[in-house]
Short mmCIF file of C-alpha atoms in Angstrom, two decimals:
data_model
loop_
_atom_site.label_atom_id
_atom_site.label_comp_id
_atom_site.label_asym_id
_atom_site.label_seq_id
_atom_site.Cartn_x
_atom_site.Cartn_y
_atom_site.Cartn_z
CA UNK O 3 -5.54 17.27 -22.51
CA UNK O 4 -7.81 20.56 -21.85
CA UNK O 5 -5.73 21.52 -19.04
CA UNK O 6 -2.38 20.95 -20.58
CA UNK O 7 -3.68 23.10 -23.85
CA UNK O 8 -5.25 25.83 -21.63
CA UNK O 9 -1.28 26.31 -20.06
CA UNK O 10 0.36 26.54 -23.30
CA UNK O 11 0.73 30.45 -23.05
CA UNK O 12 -0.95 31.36 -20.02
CA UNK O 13 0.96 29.75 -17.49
CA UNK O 14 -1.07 27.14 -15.12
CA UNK O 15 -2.39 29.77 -12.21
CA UNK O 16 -3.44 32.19 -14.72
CA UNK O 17 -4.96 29.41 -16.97
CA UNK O 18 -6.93 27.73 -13.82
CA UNK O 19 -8.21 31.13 -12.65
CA UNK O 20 -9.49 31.74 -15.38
CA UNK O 21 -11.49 28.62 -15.80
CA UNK O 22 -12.98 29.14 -12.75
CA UNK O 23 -14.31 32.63 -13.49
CA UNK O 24 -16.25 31.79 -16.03
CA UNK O 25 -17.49 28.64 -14.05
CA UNK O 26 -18.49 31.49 -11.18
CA UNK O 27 -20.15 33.36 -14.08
CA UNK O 28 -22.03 30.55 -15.28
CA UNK O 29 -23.69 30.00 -11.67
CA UNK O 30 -24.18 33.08 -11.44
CA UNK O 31 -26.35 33.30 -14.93
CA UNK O 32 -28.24 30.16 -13.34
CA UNK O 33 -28.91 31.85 -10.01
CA UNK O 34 -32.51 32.93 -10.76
CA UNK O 35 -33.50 29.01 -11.99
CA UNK O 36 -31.46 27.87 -8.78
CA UNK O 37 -33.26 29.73 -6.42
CA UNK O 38 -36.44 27.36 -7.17
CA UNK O 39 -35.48 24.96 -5.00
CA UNK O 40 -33.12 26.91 -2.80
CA UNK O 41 -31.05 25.03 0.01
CA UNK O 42 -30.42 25.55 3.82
CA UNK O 43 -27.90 28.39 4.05
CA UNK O 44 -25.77 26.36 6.99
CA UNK O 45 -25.52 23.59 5.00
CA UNK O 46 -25.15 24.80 2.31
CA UNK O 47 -21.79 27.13 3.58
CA UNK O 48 -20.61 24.47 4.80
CA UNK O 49 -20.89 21.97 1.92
CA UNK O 50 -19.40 24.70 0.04
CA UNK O 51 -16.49 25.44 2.27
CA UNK O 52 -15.50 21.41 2.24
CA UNK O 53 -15.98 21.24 -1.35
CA UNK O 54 -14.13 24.28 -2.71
CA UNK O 55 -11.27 23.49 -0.29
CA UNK O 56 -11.31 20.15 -1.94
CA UNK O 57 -11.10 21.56 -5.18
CA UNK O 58 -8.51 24.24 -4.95
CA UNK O 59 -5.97 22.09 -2.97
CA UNK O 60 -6.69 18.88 -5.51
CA UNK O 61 -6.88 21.11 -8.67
CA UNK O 62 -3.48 23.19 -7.93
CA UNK O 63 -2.12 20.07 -7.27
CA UNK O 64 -3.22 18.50 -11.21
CA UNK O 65 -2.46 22.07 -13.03
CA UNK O 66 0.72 21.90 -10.97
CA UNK O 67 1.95 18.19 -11.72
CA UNK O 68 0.74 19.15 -15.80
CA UNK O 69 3.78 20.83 -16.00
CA UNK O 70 5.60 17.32 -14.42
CA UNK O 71 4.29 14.49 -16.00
CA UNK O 72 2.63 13.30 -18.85
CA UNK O 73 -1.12 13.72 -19.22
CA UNK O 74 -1.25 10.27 -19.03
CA UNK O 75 0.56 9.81 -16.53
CA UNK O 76 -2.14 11.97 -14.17
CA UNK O 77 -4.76 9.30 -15.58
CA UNK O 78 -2.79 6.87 -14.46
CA UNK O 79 -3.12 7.82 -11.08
CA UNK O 80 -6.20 9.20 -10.48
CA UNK O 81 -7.59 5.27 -11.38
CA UNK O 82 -6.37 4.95 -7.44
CA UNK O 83 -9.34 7.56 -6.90
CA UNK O 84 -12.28 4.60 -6.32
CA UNK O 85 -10.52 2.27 -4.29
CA UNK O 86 -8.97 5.02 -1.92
CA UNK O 87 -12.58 6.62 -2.07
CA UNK O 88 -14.05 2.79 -1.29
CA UNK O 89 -11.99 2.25 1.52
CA UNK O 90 -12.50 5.97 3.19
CA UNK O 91 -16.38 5.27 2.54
CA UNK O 92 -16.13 2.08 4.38
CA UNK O 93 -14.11 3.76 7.56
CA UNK O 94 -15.58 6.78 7.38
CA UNK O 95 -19.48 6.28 6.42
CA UNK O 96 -19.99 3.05 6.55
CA UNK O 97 -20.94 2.13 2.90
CA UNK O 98 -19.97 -1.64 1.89
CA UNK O 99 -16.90 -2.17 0.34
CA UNK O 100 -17.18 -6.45 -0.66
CA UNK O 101 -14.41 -8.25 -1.97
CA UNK O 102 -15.92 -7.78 -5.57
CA UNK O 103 -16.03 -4.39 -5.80
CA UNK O 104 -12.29 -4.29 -4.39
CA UNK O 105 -11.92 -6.72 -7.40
CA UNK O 106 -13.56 -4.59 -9.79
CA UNK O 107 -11.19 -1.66 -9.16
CA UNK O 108 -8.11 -3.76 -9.12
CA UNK O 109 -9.49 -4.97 -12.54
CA UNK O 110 -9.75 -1.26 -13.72
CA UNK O 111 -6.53 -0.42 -12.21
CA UNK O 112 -4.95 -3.12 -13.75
CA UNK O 113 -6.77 -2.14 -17.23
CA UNK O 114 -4.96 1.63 -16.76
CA UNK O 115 -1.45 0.01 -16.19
CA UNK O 116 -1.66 -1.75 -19.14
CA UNK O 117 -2.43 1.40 -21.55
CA UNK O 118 0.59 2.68 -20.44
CA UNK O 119 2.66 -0.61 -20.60
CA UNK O 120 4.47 0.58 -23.32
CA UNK O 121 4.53 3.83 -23.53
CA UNK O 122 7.83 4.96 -21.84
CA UNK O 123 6.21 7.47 -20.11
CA UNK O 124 8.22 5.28 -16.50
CA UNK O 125 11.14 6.39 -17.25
CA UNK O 126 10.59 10.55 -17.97
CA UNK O 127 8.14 11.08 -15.30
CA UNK O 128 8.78 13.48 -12.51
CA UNK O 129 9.07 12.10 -8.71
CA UNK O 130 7.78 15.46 -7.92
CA UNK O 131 4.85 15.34 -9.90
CA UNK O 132 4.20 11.69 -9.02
CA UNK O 133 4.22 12.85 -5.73
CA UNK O 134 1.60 15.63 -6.25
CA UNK O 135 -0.34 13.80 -8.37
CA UNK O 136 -0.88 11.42 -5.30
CA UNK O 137 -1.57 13.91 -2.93
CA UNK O 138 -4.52 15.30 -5.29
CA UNK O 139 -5.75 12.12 -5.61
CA UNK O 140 -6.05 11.96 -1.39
CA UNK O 141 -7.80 15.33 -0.95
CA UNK O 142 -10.12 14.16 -4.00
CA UNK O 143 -11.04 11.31 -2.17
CA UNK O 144 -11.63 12.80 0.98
CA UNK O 145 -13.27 15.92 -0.02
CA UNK O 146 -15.80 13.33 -1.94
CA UNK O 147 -16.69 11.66 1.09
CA UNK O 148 -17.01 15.06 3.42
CA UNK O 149 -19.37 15.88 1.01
CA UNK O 150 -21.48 12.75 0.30
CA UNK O 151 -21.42 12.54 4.19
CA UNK O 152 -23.03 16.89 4.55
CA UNK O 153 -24.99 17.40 1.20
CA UNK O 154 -28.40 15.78 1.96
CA UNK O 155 -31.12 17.08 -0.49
CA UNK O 156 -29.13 19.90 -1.39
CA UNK O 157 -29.42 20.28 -5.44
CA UNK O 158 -26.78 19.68 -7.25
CA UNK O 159 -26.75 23.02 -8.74
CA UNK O 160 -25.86 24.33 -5.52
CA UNK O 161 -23.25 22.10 -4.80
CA UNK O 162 -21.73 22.68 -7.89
CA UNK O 163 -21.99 26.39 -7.52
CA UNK O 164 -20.59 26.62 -4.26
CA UNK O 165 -17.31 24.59 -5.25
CA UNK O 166 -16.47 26.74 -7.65
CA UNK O 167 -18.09 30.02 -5.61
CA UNK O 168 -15.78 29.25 -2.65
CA UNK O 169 -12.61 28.04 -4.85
CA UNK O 170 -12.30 31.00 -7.43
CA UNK O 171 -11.16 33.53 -4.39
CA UNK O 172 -8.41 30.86 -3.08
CA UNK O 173 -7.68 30.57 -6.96
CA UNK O 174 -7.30 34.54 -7.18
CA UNK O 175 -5.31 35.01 -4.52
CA UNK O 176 -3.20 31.87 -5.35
CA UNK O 177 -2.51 34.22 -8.35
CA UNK O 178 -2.05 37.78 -7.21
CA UNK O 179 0.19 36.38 -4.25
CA UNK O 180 2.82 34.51 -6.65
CA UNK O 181 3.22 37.73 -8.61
CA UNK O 182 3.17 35.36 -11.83
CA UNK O 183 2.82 37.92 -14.92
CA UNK O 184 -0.44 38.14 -16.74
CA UNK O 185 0.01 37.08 -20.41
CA UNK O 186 -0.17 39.29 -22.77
CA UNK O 187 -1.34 37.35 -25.39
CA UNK O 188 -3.50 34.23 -25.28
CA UNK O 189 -3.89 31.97 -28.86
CA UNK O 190 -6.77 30.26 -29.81
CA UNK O 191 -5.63 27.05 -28.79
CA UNK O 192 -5.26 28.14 -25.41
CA UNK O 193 -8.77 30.02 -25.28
CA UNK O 194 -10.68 26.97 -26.50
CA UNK O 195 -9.67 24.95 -23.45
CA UNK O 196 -10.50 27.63 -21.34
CA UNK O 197 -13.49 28.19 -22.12
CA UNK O 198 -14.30 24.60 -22.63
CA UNK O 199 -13.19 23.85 -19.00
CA UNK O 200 -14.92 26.67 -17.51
CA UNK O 201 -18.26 26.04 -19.54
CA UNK O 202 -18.61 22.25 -19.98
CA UNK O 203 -16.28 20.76 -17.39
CA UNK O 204 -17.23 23.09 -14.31
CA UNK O 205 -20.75 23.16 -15.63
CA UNK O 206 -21.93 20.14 -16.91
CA UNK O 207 -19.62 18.07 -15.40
CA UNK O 208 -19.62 19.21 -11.95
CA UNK O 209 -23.19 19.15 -11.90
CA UNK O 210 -23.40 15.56 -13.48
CA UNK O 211 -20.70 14.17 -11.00
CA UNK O 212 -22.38 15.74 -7.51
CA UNK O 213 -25.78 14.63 -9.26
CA UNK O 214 -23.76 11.40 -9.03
CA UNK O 215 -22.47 11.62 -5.41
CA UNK O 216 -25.89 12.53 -4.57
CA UNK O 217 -27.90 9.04 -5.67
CA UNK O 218 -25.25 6.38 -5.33
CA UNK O 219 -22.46 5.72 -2.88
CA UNK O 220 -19.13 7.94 -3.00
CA UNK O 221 -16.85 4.67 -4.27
CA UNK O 222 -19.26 4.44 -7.11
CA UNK O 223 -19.53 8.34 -8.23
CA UNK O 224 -15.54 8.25 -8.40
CA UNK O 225 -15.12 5.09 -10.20
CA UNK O 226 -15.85 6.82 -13.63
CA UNK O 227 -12.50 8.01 -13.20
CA UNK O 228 -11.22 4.64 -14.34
CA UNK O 229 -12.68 5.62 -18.36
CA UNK O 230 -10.69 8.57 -18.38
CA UNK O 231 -7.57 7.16 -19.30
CA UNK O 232 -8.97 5.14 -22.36
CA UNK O 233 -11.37 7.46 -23.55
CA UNK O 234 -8.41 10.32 -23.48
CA UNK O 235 -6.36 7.91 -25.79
CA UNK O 236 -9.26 6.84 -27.77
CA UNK O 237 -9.82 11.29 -28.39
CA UNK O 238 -6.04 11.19 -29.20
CA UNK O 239 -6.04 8.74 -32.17
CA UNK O 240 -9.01 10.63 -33.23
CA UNK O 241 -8.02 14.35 -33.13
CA UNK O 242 -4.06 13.85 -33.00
CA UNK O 243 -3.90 10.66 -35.15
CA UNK O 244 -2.03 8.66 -32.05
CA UNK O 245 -1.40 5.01 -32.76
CA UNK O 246 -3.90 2.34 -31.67
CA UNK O 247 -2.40 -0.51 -30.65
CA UNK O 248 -3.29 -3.51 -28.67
CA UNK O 249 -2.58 -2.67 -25.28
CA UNK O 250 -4.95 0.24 -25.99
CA UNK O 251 -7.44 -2.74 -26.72
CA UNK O 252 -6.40 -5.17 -23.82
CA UNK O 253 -6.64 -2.21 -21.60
CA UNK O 254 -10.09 -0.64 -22.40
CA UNK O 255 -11.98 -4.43 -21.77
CA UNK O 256 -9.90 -4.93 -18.25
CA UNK O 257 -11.71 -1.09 -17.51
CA UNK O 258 -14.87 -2.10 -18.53
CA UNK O 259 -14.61 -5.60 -17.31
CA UNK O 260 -13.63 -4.23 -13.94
CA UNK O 261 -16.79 -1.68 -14.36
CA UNK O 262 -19.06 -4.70 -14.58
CA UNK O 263 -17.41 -6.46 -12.10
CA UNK O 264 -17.61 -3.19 -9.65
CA UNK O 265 -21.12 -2.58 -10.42
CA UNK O 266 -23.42 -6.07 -10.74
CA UNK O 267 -20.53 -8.30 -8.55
CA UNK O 268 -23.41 -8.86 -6.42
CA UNK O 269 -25.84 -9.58 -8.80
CA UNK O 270 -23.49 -12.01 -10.74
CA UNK O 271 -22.99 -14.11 -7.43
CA UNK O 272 -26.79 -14.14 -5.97
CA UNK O 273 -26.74 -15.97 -9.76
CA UNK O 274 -23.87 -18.25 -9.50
CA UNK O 275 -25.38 -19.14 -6.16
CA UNK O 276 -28.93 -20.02 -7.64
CA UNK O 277 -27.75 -21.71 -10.44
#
């Protein structure tokens, strides 16, 4: 929703640019407390180089499809996000991948199809964007794993602040090279999801999600993607007074249900065993 307000009369290179200026600010505020526990420089390049990659290609790809398809949409299929990221994790690093965690995603997956059941969204959407959509969702994935597999006991703080340090000159340039007009004006609409991307999201929640990547295994960082879609629709009947209905209802307990399922599978049969 952020990213689709933030476009409204900036245009989506000028509005993604942006964000990530004043996420490179914001590091760059933090740099002094940062430098506390400071990180190998090789490493740390190169973690930054992977990552910022990862985010310019996967990010142009979501600003890009925003103009496509429905926000909704976009949720829909970045819920393929853990179970690509599982299955790249299993190949690539070796992390387990059991049948119940493959059940937990198809659970959650299943739980985001059904929000969207009924909510014509099928038949409007944009092959294009579809398409785009699905290649973020790849580079996502694999730019996760590159750096679960190269960011040993590097802070998250760094991580974070390389991403964005290494995306925000592909970003620029991504800009001045189109020759897309700078707006002229920007409303307030438009300037509150700005900022609140560039502050909160590449803040807080980059930090939170490598923080994430750092302790538990990639296909279990990236399965929080699987909320987004109910939560977003949950913050839409709240601040846009959107209809609840009871798909909404069916669909949030098959995500959670599939969390569960994802997370304590194990657990739950070491119990059905001993019992």
């Amino acid at each position: 929703m952020a990213i689709q307000w933030s476009q409204l009369e900036t245009g989506y290179q000028f509005a993604v640019v942006a964000r990530m200026a004043i996420g490179s600010l914001l590091f760059l505020l933090l740099l002094p407390w940062m430098q506390r526990r400071p990180a190998p420089p090789r490493q740390l390049f190169l973690v930054a180089m992977v990552s910022g990659t990862s985010l310019f290609l996967s990010m142009s790809c979501v600003y890009w499809a925003a103009l496509l398809v429905p926000s909704g949409l976009i949720s829909v299929l970045f819920s393929l996000g853990p179970m690509l990221t599982g299955i790249m994790a299993a190949a690539w690093l070796g992390e387990p991948f059991p049948p119940a965690k493959m059940a937990g995603s198809l659970f959650g997956v299943g739980g985001v199809m059904v929000l969207f059941a009924n909510s014509n969204i099928w038949g409007s959407h944009s092959l294009l964007g579809i398409a785009i959509i699905i290649l973020s969702v790849v580079i996502y994935s694999a730019g996760n794993i590159a750096i679960k597999h190269w960011n040993h006991n590097i802070s998250p703080l760094w991580v974070a602040a390389g991403s964005i340090w290494a995306a925000f000159p592909l970003f620029l340039a991504w800009l001045l090279l189109s020759e897309t007009p700078l707006p002229k004006e920007i409303g307030m609409q438009s300037t509150a999801a700005i900022l609140y991307l560039g502050v909160v999201a590449n803040g807080i929640g980059f930090i939170g999600f490598f923080y994430l990547l750092s302790r538990v295994s990639a296909a279990n960082a990236t399965l929080v993607t699987l909320t987004a879609p109910a939560v977003g629709l949950w913050i839409g009947s709240a601040f846009n007074q959107e209809e609840i209905h009871g798909s909404l209802l069916l669909g949030t307990a098959l995500i959670l249900g599939g969390l569960s399922l994802f997370h304590w599978g194990f657990s739950f049969s070491k119990l059905y065993k001993k019992l």
